mmCIF file of C-alpha atoms in Angstrom:
data_model
loop_
_atom_site.group_PDB
_atom_site.id
_atom_site.type_symbol
_atom_site.label_atom_id
_atom_site.label_comp_id
_atom_site.label_asym_id
_atom_site.label_seq_id
_atom_site.Cartn_x
_atom_site.Cartn_y
_atom_site.Cartn_z
ATOM 1 C CA UNK E 1 19.924 5.702 21.680
ATOM 2 C CA UNK E 2 18.136 2.650 23.112
ATOM 3 C CA UNK E 3 14.637 1.926 23.848
ATOM 4 C CA UNK E 4 12.962 2.727 27.132
ATOM 5 C CA UNK E 5 9.890 0.510 28.127
ATOM 6 C CA UNK E 6 7.881 1.444 31.074
ATOM 7 C CA UNK E 7 5.667 -1.209 32.230
ATOM 8 C CA UNK E 8 2.380 -0.385 33.970
ATOM 9 C CA UNK E 9 -0.285 -2.595 35.585
ATOM 10 C CA UNK E 10 -3.888 -1.778 35.680
ATOM 11 C CA UNK E 11 -7.062 -3.320 36.181
ATOM 12 C CA UNK E 12 -10.302 -2.294 34.237
ATOM 13 C CA UNK E 13 -12.888 -4.232 36.346
ATOM 14 C CA UNK E 14 -15.883 -3.267 34.182
ATOM 15 C CA UNK E 15 -14.548 -4.724 30.931
ATOM 16 C CA UNK E 16 -12.511 -7.505 33.040
ATOM 17 C CA UNK E 17 -9.451 -6.552 30.909
ATOM 18 C CA UNK E 18 -6.260 -6.610 32.342
ATOM 19 C CA UNK E 19 -3.742 -4.153 31.129
ATOM 20 C CA UNK E 20 -0.445 -5.490 31.798
ATOM 21 C CA UNK E 21 1.919 -2.873 30.321
ATOM 22 C CA UNK E 22 1.975 0.213 28.332
ATOM 23 C CA UNK E 23 5.067 0.456 25.866
ATOM 24 C CA UNK E 24 6.313 3.736 25.537
ATOM 25 C CA UNK E 25 9.057 3.638 22.683
ATOM 26 C CA UNK E 26 10.839 6.775 23.727
ATOM 27 C CA UNK E 27 13.963 6.482 20.946
ATOM 28 C CA UNK E 28 14.984 9.878 20.969
ATOM 29 C CA UNK E 29 11.706 11.228 21.851
ATOM 30 C CA UNK E 30 10.551 10.645 18.224
ATOM 31 C CA UNK E 31 7.520 8.454 19.130
ATOM 32 C CA UNK E 32 4.002 9.063 18.260
ATOM 33 C CA UNK E 33 0.686 7.910 19.838
ATOM 34 C CA UNK E 34 -1.035 4.859 17.879
ATOM 35 C CA UNK E 35 -4.165 6.650 17.809
ATOM 36 C CA UNK E 36 -2.633 9.468 15.951
ATOM 37 C CA UNK E 37 -0.817 7.126 13.496
ATOM 38 C CA UNK E 38 -3.627 4.960 12.716
ATOM 39 C CA UNK E 39 -6.891 6.345 11.897
ATOM 40 C CA UNK E 40 -9.410 6.705 9.091
ATOM 41 C CA UNK E 41 -8.261 9.292 6.490
ATOM 42 C CA UNK E 42 -9.850 10.428 3.368
ATOM 43 C CA UNK E 43 -9.050 10.907 -0.202
ATOM 44 C CA UNK E 44 -10.497 14.380 -0.275
ATOM 45 C CA UNK E 45 -11.056 14.924 -4.181
ATOM 46 C CA UNK E 46 -13.228 11.761 -4.393
ATOM 47 C CA UNK E 47 -14.425 11.702 -0.638
ATOM 48 C CA UNK E 48 -13.275 8.170 -0.156
ATOM 49 C CA UNK E 49 -12.281 6.724 3.208
ATOM 50 C CA UNK E 50 -9.214 4.895 4.136
ATOM 51 C CA UNK E 51 -7.670 2.350 5.021
ATOM 52 C CA UNK E 52 -7.931 0.695 1.270
ATOM 53 C CA UNK E 53 -6.328 -2.430 0.175
ATOM 54 C CA UNK E 54 -5.837 -2.417 -3.710
ATOM 55 C CA UNK E 55 -5.521 -5.592 -5.862
ATOM 56 C CA UNK E 56 -2.989 -4.605 -8.643
ATOM 57 C CA UNK E 57 -2.903 -5.812 -12.260
ATOM 58 C CA UNK E 58 0.317 -5.776 -14.288
ATOM 59 C CA UNK E 59 1.866 -7.229 -17.386
ATOM 60 C CA UNK E 60 5.266 -7.598 -15.430
ATOM 61 C CA UNK E 61 5.482 -11.174 -14.445
ATOM 62 C CA UNK E 62 1.978 -11.838 -15.773
ATOM 63 C CA UNK E 63 2.041 -11.921 -19.742
ATOM 64 C CA UNK E 64 -1.468 -13.224 -20.027
ATOM 65 C CA UNK E 65 -2.749 -10.050 -17.782
ATOM 66 C CA UNK E 66 -5.674 -9.477 -19.968
ATOM 67 C CA UNK E 67 -7.207 -12.874 -19.337
ATOM 68 C CA UNK E 68 -6.384 -12.821 -15.826
ATOM 69 C CA UNK E 69 -8.037 -9.258 -15.436
ATOM 70 C CA UNK E 70 -10.894 -10.637 -17.551
ATOM 71 C CA UNK E 71 -11.672 -13.426 -15.028
ATOM 72 C CA UNK E 72 -10.876 -11.665 -11.793
ATOM 73 C CA UNK E 73 -11.959 -8.115 -12.211
ATOM 74 C CA UNK E 74 -15.653 -8.867 -11.389
ATOM 75 C CA UNK E 75 -14.453 -9.694 -7.941
ATOM 76 C CA UNK E 76 -12.683 -6.425 -7.303
ATOM 77 C CA UNK E 77 -15.911 -4.068 -7.435
ATOM 78 C CA UNK E 78 -14.299 -1.659 -4.589
ATOM 79 C CA UNK E 79 -10.742 -0.834 -5.788
ATOM 80 C CA UNK E 80 -8.245 -1.891 -8.073
ATOM 81 C CA UNK E 81 -4.867 -0.579 -9.453
ATOM 82 C CA UNK E 82 -3.530 -0.779 -13.169
ATOM 83 C CA UNK E 83 -0.777 0.623 -15.192
ATOM 84 C CA UNK E 84 -1.172 3.133 -17.891
ATOM 85 C CA UNK E 85 1.531 1.358 -19.636
ATOM 86 C CA UNK E 86 -0.477 -1.652 -20.131
ATOM 87 C CA UNK E 87 -3.372 0.301 -21.249
ATOM 88 C CA UNK E 88 -1.341 2.001 -23.871
ATOM 89 C CA UNK E 89 0.315 -1.140 -25.315
ATOM 90 C CA UNK E 90 -3.091 -3.150 -25.138
ATOM 91 C CA UNK E 91 -2.126 -5.531 -22.347
ATOM 92 C CA UNK E 92 -5.265 -4.545 -20.954
ATOM 93 C CA UNK E 93 -8.628 -4.003 -22.688
ATOM 94 C CA UNK E 94 -9.122 -0.028 -22.409
ATOM 95 C CA UNK E 95 -13.036 -0.590 -22.097
ATOM 96 C CA UNK E 96 -12.928 -3.114 -19.442
ATOM 97 C CA UNK E 97 -10.662 -1.237 -16.911
ATOM 98 C CA UNK E 98 -13.175 0.640 -15.086
ATOM 99 C CA UNK E 99 -14.389 -2.802 -13.149
ATOM 100 C CA UNK E 100 -14.041 -0.870 -9.865
ATOM 101 C CA UNK E 101 -15.631 1.846 -8.091
ATOM 102 C CA UNK E 102 -12.336 3.412 -7.428
ATOM 103 C CA UNK E 103 -9.490 2.954 -9.956
ATOM 104 C CA UNK E 104 -5.826 3.844 -9.200
ATOM 105 C CA UNK E 105 -3.751 4.327 -12.372
ATOM 106 C CA UNK E 106 0.016 3.900 -12.067
ATOM 107 C CA UNK E 107 2.716 5.612 -14.502
ATOM 108 C CA UNK E 108 4.210 2.482 -15.812
ATOM 109 C CA UNK E 109 7.449 2.950 -13.993
ATOM 110 C CA UNK E 110 7.183 -0.572 -12.491
ATOM 111 C CA UNK E 111 6.395 -2.211 -15.844
ATOM 112 C CA UNK E 112 9.402 -0.477 -17.470
ATOM 113 C CA UNK E 113 11.870 -0.588 -14.617
ATOM 114 C CA UNK E 114 14.409 -3.190 -13.778
ATOM 115 C CA UNK E 115 13.948 -2.850 -9.841
ATOM 116 C CA UNK E 116 12.369 -6.015 -8.118
ATOM 117 C CA UNK E 117 9.239 -5.945 -6.218
ATOM 118 C CA UNK E 118 9.818 -7.512 -2.722
ATOM 119 C CA UNK E 119 7.499 -10.362 -4.093
ATOM 120 C CA UNK E 120 9.020 -10.802 -7.283
ATOM 121 C CA UNK E 121 10.020 -14.368 -8.065
ATOM 122 C CA UNK E 122 13.021 -15.625 -9.876
ATOM 123 C CA UNK E 123 14.390 -12.230 -10.615
ATOM 124 C CA UNK E 124 11.632 -11.264 -13.575
ATOM 125 C CA UNK E 125 12.594 -8.753 -15.954
ATOM 126 C CA UNK E 126 10.782 -7.062 -18.406
ATOM 127 C CA UNK E 127 11.153 -6.335 -22.201
ATOM 128 C CA UNK E 128 9.381 -2.934 -22.146
ATOM 129 C CA UNK E 129 8.524 -0.704 -24.975
ATOM 130 C CA UNK E 130 9.278 2.895 -25.164
ATOM 131 C CA UNK E 131 7.552 4.821 -22.512
ATOM 132 C CA UNK E 132 7.753 8.481 -21.244
ATOM 133 C CA UNK E 133 5.993 11.214 -19.257
ATOM 134 C CA UNK E 134 4.320 12.380 -22.480
ATOM 135 C CA UNK E 135 2.853 9.094 -23.320
ATOM 136 C CA UNK E 136 1.881 8.642 -19.762
ATOM 137 C CA UNK E 137 -0.182 11.887 -20.087
ATOM 138 C CA UNK E 138 -1.690 11.014 -23.252
ATOM 139 C CA UNK E 139 -2.867 7.784 -21.847
ATOM 140 C CA UNK E 140 -4.371 9.502 -18.719
ATOM 141 C CA UNK E 141 -6.154 12.120 -20.922
ATOM 142 C CA UNK E 142 -7.720 9.173 -22.843
ATOM 143 C CA UNK E 143 -9.363 7.774 -19.733
ATOM 144 C CA UNK E 144 -13.050 8.233 -19.155
ATOM 145 C CA UNK E 145 -14.647 9.151 -15.802
ATOM 146 C CA UNK E 146 -16.403 5.826 -15.228
ATOM 147 C CA UNK E 147 -14.747 5.088 -11.889
ATOM 148 C CA UNK E 148 -13.415 7.484 -9.408
ATOM 149 C CA UNK E 149 -9.584 7.839 -10.533
ATOM 150 C CA UNK E 150 -6.583 8.389 -8.570
ATOM 151 C CA UNK E 151 -3.607 9.090 -10.867
ATOM 152 C CA UNK E 152 -0.121 8.609 -9.458
ATOM 153 C CA UNK E 153 2.489 10.919 -10.639
ATOM 154 C CA UNK E 154 5.367 10.065 -13.105
ATOM 155 C CA UNK E 155 8.306 8.486 -11.339
ATOM 156 C CA UNK E 156 11.269 11.291 -10.979
ATOM 157 C CA UNK E 157 14.434 10.963 -9.342
ATOM 158 C CA UNK E 158 15.724 14.240 -8.215
ATOM 159 C CA UNK E 159 15.775 16.720 -5.418
ATOM 160 C CA UNK E 160 12.505 16.463 -3.569
ATOM 161 C CA UNK E 161 11.346 20.127 -4.543
ATOM 162 C CA UNK E 162 12.063 19.370 -7.998
ATOM 163 C CA UNK E 163 10.024 16.089 -7.850
ATOM 164 C CA UNK E 164 7.132 18.154 -6.304
ATOM 165 C CA UNK E 165 7.345 20.900 -8.905
ATOM 166 C CA UNK E 166 7.201 18.439 -11.825
ATOM 167 C CA UNK E 167 4.163 16.428 -10.249
ATOM 168 C CA UNK E 168 2.331 19.649 -9.808
ATOM 169 C CA UNK E 169 2.878 20.523 -13.463
ATOM 170 C CA UNK E 170 1.820 17.066 -14.622
ATOM 171 C CA UNK E 171 -1.324 17.171 -12.522
ATOM 172 C CA UNK E 172 -2.250 20.653 -13.711
ATOM 173 C CA UNK E 173 -2.858 19.048 -16.971
ATOM 174 C CA UNK E 174 -5.336 16.724 -15.946
ATOM 175 C CA UNK E 175 -8.905 16.884 -15.097
ATOM 176 C CA UNK E 176 -9.408 18.279 -11.546
ATOM 177 C CA UNK E 177 -11.940 15.676 -10.465
ATOM 178 C CA UNK E 178 -8.992 13.038 -10.734
ATOM 179 C CA UNK E 179 -7.307 12.361 -7.259
ATOM 180 C CA UNK E 180 -3.748 13.262 -7.414
ATOM 181 C CA UNK E 181 -1.308 10.681 -5.809
ATOM 182 C CA UNK E 182 2.455 12.023 -5.658
ATOM 183 C CA UNK E 183 4.836 9.242 -5.650
ATOM 184 C CA UNK E 184 7.960 10.115 -3.687
ATOM 185 C CA UNK E 185 11.186 8.510 -5.117
ATOM 186 C CA UNK E 186 14.828 8.557 -4.187
ATOM 187 C CA UNK E 187 16.765 11.829 -4.808
ATOM 188 C CA UNK E 188 19.344 9.907 -7.226
ATOM 189 C CA UNK E 189 19.595 6.965 -9.558
ATOM 190 C CA UNK E 190 22.108 5.342 -7.339
ATOM 191 C CA UNK E 191 20.055 5.588 -4.128
ATOM 192 C CA UNK E 192 17.637 2.591 -3.355
ATOM 193 C CA UNK E 193 15.845 4.566 -0.546
ATOM 194 C CA UNK E 194 13.814 7.577 -0.378
ATOM 195 C CA UNK E 195 15.249 10.801 1.631
ATOM 196 C CA UNK E 196 13.131 10.808 4.683
ATOM 197 C CA UNK E 197 14.797 14.037 6.212
ATOM 198 C CA UNK E 198 13.850 15.707 2.732
ATOM 199 C CA UNK E 199 10.020 14.491 3.309
ATOM 200 C CA UNK E 200 10.103 15.811 6.954
ATOM 201 C CA UNK E 201 11.332 19.364 5.589
ATOM 202 C CA UNK E 202 9.148 19.383 2.562
ATOM 203 C CA UNK E 203 5.842 17.958 4.398
ATOM 204 C CA UNK E 204 4.060 21.382 4.206
ATOM 205 C CA UNK E 205 4.192 21.518 0.369
ATOM 206 C CA UNK E 206 3.163 17.604 0.276
ATOM 207 C CA UNK E 207 -0.075 18.549 1.849
ATOM 208 C CA UNK E 208 -1.361 20.034 -1.527
ATOM 209 C CA UNK E 209 -1.642 16.437 -2.903
ATOM 210 C CA UNK E 210 -4.542 14.237 -2.089
ATOM 211 C CA UNK E 211 -2.343 11.219 -1.303
ATOM 212 C CA UNK E 212 1.466 10.742 -0.935
ATOM 213 C CA UNK E 213 3.009 7.689 -2.086
ATOM 214 C CA UNK E 214 6.093 5.538 -1.370
ATOM 215 C CA UNK E 215 7.527 2.239 -2.839
ATOM 216 C CA UNK E 216 7.667 -0.312 0.135
ATOM 217 C CA UNK E 217 11.331 -1.397 -0.907
ATOM 218 C CA UNK E 218 12.189 2.221 -1.049
ATOM 219 C CA UNK E 219 11.392 2.948 2.728
ATOM 220 C CA UNK E 220 14.412 1.142 3.783
ATOM 221 C CA UNK E 221 16.480 -1.945 3.933
ATOM 222 C CA UNK E 222 14.760 -3.687 6.739
ATOM 223 C CA UNK E 223 11.086 -4.197 7.978
ATOM 224 C CA UNK E 224 12.063 -2.109 11.246
ATOM 225 C CA UNK E 225 13.635 0.837 9.186
ATOM 226 C CA UNK E 226 10.607 0.784 6.725
ATOM 227 C CA UNK E 227 8.138 1.209 9.779
ATOM 228 C CA UNK E 228 10.488 3.818 11.414
ATOM 229 C CA UNK E 229 10.439 5.788 7.882
ATOM 230 C CA UNK E 230 6.755 5.642 8.045
ATOM 231 C CA UNK E 231 6.256 6.813 11.423
ATOM 232 C CA UNK E 232 8.717 9.801 11.140
ATOM 233 C CA UNK E 233 6.626 10.849 7.860
ATOM 234 C CA UNK E 234 3.539 10.616 9.635
ATOM 235 C CA UNK E 235 4.601 12.395 12.778
ATOM 236 C CA UNK E 236 6.071 15.268 10.477
ATOM 237 C CA UNK E 237 2.639 15.575 9.123
ATOM 238 C CA UNK E 238 0.880 15.485 12.380
ATOM 239 C CA UNK E 239 2.993 18.189 13.452
ATOM 240 C CA UNK E 240 1.810 20.266 10.497
ATOM 241 C CA UNK E 241 -1.850 19.182 10.688
ATOM 242 C CA UNK E 242 -1.612 17.366 7.531
ATOM 243 C CA UNK E 243 -3.930 14.273 7.451
ATOM 244 C CA UNK E 244 -3.720 12.904 4.068
ATOM 245 C CA UNK E 245 -3.345 9.503 3.123
ATOM 246 C CA UNK E 246 -0.014 7.524 2.828
ATOM 247 C CA UNK E 247 0.057 5.006 -0.098
ATOM 248 C CA UNK E 248 2.466 2.039 0.104
ATOM 249 C CA UNK E 249 3.163 0.559 -3.400
ATOM 250 C CA UNK E 250 4.174 -2.783 -3.954
ATOM 251 C CA UNK E 251 2.990 -4.140 -0.620
ATOM 252 C CA UNK E 252 -0.313 -6.391 -0.217
ATOM 253 C CA UNK E 253 0.299 -9.344 2.087
ATOM 254 C CA UNK E 254 -1.953 -9.414 5.061
ATOM 255 C CA UNK E 255 0.547 -9.175 7.822
ATOM 256 C CA UNK E 256 2.683 -6.553 6.217
ATOM 257 C CA UNK E 257 -0.213 -4.397 5.487
ATOM 258 C CA UNK E 258 -1.416 -4.465 9.133
ATOM 259 C CA UNK E 259 2.219 -3.472 10.334
ATOM 260 C CA UNK E 260 2.232 -0.620 8.076
ATOM 261 C CA UNK E 261 -1.164 0.595 8.862
ATOM 262 C CA UNK E 262 -0.166 0.772 12.457
ATOM 263 C CA UNK E 263 2.891 2.855 11.672
ATOM 264 C CA UNK E 264 0.684 5.582 9.767
ATOM 265 C CA UNK E 265 -0.030 4.189 6.366
ATOM 266 C CA UNK E 266 -3.316 3.913 4.879
ATOM 267 C CA UNK E 267 -3.307 2.665 1.279
ATOM 268 C CA UNK E 268 -1.537 -0.349 0.027
ATOM 269 C CA UNK E 269 -1.399 -2.330 -3.651
ATOM 270 C CA UNK E 270 0.476 -4.945 -5.034
ATOM 271 C CA UNK E 271 0.689 -8.140 -6.832
ATOM 272 C CA UNK E 272 1.220 -10.872 -3.992
ATOM 273 C CA UNK E 273 -2.377 -11.555 -4.395
ATOM 274 C CA UNK E 274 -1.705 -13.004 -7.904
ATOM 275 C CA UNK E 275 1.584 -14.698 -6.630
ATOM 276 C CA UNK E 276 1.105 -16.209 -3.580
ATOM 277 C CA UNK E 277 -2.277 -17.860 -1.708
ATOM 278 C CA UNK E 278 -3.327 -16.008 1.692
ATOM 279 C CA UNK E 279 -3.701 -18.732 4.487
ATOM 280 C CA UNK E 280 -4.497 -17.641 8.152
ATOM 281 C CA UNK E 281 -2.874 -14.357 7.744
ATOM 282 C CA UNK E 282 0.238 -15.453 5.595
ATOM 283 C CA UNK E 283 1.066 -15.849 2.232
ATOM 284 C CA UNK E 284 1.947 -19.299 1.030
ATOM 285 C CA UNK E 285 3.115 -20.998 -2.396
ATOM 286 C CA UNK E 286 0.391 -22.416 -4.348
ATOM 287 C CA UNK E 287 1.599 -26.113 -3.332
ATOM 288 C CA UNK E 288 1.175 -25.644 0.298
ATOM 289 C CA UNK E 289 -2.617 -24.034 -0.458
ATOM 290 C CA UNK E 290 -3.544 -26.876 -2.475
ATOM 291 C CA UNK E 291 -2.633 -29.390 0.003
ATOM 292 C CA UNK E 292 -4.283 -27.690 3.258
ATOM 293 C CA UNK E 293 -7.298 -26.856 0.900
ATOM 294 C CA UNK E 294 -7.692 -30.432 -0.529
ATOM 295 C CA UNK E 295 -7.131 -29.250 -3.903
ATOM 296 C CA UNK E 296 -4.622 -31.677 -4.890
ATOM 297 C CA UNK E 297 -6.152 -33.081 -7.847
ATOM 298 C CA UNK E 298 -6.607 -29.512 -9.624
ATOM 299 C CA UNK E 299 -4.140 -28.050 -12.072
ATOM 300 C CA UNK E 300 -2.204 -24.779 -11.556
ATOM 301 C CA UNK E 301 -4.923 -22.770 -13.454
ATOM 302 C CA UNK E 302 -7.711 -23.817 -11.314
ATOM 303 C CA UNK E 303 -5.582 -23.422 -8.081
ATOM 304 C CA UNK E 304 -4.437 -20.048 -9.109
ATOM 305 C CA UNK E 305 -8.125 -18.863 -9.972
ATOM 306 C CA UNK E 306 -9.599 -20.336 -6.744
ATOM 307 C CA UNK E 307 -6.771 -18.791 -4.336
ATOM 308 C CA UNK E 308 -7.054 -15.443 -6.107
ATOM 309 C CA UNK E 309 -10.640 -14.956 -5.747
ATOM 310 C CA UNK E 310 -10.040 -16.127 -2.114
ATOM 311 C CA UNK E 311 -7.408 -13.696 -1.610
ATOM 312 C CA UNK E 312 -9.667 -10.742 -2.683
ATOM 313 C CA UNK E 313 -12.467 -11.687 -0.323
ATOM 314 C CA UNK E 314 -9.570 -11.856 2.387
ATOM 315 C CA UNK E 315 -8.332 -8.479 1.642
ATOM 316 C CA UNK E 316 -11.827 -7.298 1.773
ATOM 317 C CA UNK E 317 -12.348 -8.466 5.166
ATOM 318 C CA UNK E 318 -8.778 -7.539 6.456
ATOM 319 C CA UNK E 319 -9.824 -3.920 5.133
ATOM 320 C CA UNK E 320 -13.061 -4.001 7.269
ATOM 321 C CA UNK E 321 -11.237 -5.147 10.375
ATOM 322 C CA UNK E 322 -8.651 -2.203 9.871
ATOM 323 C CA UNK E 323 -11.271 0.167 9.654
ATOM 324 C CA UNK E 324 -12.805 -1.045 12.749
ATOM 325 C CA UNK E 325 -9.477 -0.694 14.483
ATOM 326 C CA UNK E 326 -8.766 2.630 13.111
ATOM 327 C CA UNK E 327 -12.122 3.636 15.143
ATOM 328 C CA UNK E 328 -11.784 1.677 18.169
ATOM 329 C CA UNK E 329 -7.910 0.996 18.588
ATOM 330 C CA UNK E 330 -8.949 -2.375 19.998
ATOM 331 C CA UNK E 331 -6.342 -5.109 19.280
ATOM 332 C CA UNK E 332 -9.209 -7.638 19.543
ATOM 333 C CA UNK E 333 -10.890 -6.669 16.249
ATOM 334 C CA UNK E 334 -7.712 -7.484 14.289
ATOM 335 C CA UNK E 335 -8.326 -11.323 15.005
ATOM 336 C CA UNK E 336 -4.629 -11.838 15.124
ATOM 337 C CA UNK E 337 -2.767 -15.034 16.160
ATOM 338 C CA UNK E 338 -1.196 -14.415 19.769
ATOM 339 C CA UNK E 339 2.234 -15.052 18.275
ATOM 340 C CA UNK E 340 1.684 -12.785 15.351
ATOM 341 C CA UNK E 341 0.208 -9.954 17.766
ATOM 342 C CA UNK E 342 3.336 -10.144 19.867
ATOM 343 C CA UNK E 343 5.574 -9.892 16.855
ATOM 344 C CA UNK E 344 3.791 -6.913 15.606
ATOM 345 C CA UNK E 345 3.893 -5.337 18.698
ATOM 346 C CA UNK E 346 7.299 -5.749 19.303
ATOM 347 C CA UNK E 347 8.257 -4.196 15.728
ATOM 348 C CA UNK E 348 6.097 -1.348 15.874
ATOM 349 C CA UNK E 349 7.227 -0.318 19.613
ATOM 350 C CA UNK E 350 10.797 -0.516 18.204
ATOM 351 C CA UNK E 351 9.500 1.844 15.390
ATOM 352 C CA UNK E 352 8.517 4.296 17.776
ATOM 353 C CA UNK E 353 4.698 3.657 18.237
ATOM 354 C CA UNK E 354 3.353 4.470 21.683
ATOM 355 C CA UNK E 355 0.352 1.990 22.501
ATOM 356 C CA UNK E 356 -0.986 -0.140 25.119
ATOM 357 C CA UNK E 357 -0.516 -4.174 24.934
ATOM 358 C CA UNK E 358 -3.839 -5.692 26.312
ATOM 359 C CA UNK E 359 -4.001 -9.268 27.013
#
């Protein structure tokens, strides 16, 4: 069914703001208000507010990750994400992983898997060592409570009810003060996407976890499809009065996180901050960054370090702006370029988000 857009004109004389239209995306009556989709939420067990932008460290594509972590971890005081696989096999110094107030620990599925991240370059594959759920559990039980820990469940492809049951049994074996982040995977090995219909049907059971996670590329094959999936999941939660955060794994570029945030997601992690340089809201190749910043006499290592530190600073600023937006829903606080704002509004409108355009 096509979209129906209703244009309204109103004048707020006090704020001298011209509201030129209200976009009601009424595709199949499946829309939800922006104010209900996009808001501050809490990871209840560790009492932390969202939104959260989480820089990740991984050996996949970064064989010298221990050295990179040693240099850059001091700039990630709020949050970071690491893999239990990298702890287990010494790719990270187990005594130095607690550099952030909040530490997400992933199962290692990304490090041992062959599926590519959306920001992978050159089809990077991994020569992984033996890995299993038992080894993951042993690694989790070796952690120290020196940070607020958020543990992501072990990757499982099965019927969603079976995934939920397996995650519940896994989480029952770890300390209760560790937050539980349940990662939803596709139902079968052959499927590239999660089954949103199953999530909608099981959302009451999902409310038992602190966080529900989804991998960005498994939300759908296009940007629009991924946004629509998020809106459907958040709408199902909303109708059951479930207000837990949604974690999008594998996505940390500045504009993408804003779009998914507006569609109901709350937590974002990824490696793009180590792969690309953030510049005016977009992620660019290092040569472009060196040119625009006048760093063209510097070698790759120096440029990479400078860009990565600046990326962390930009993520912190973007997170703060997203927090302000979640409280006000004032488009002005996001400081978007006008053409970026128009494209984002067109995308989320097509994804069944009801909102007002203000110019």
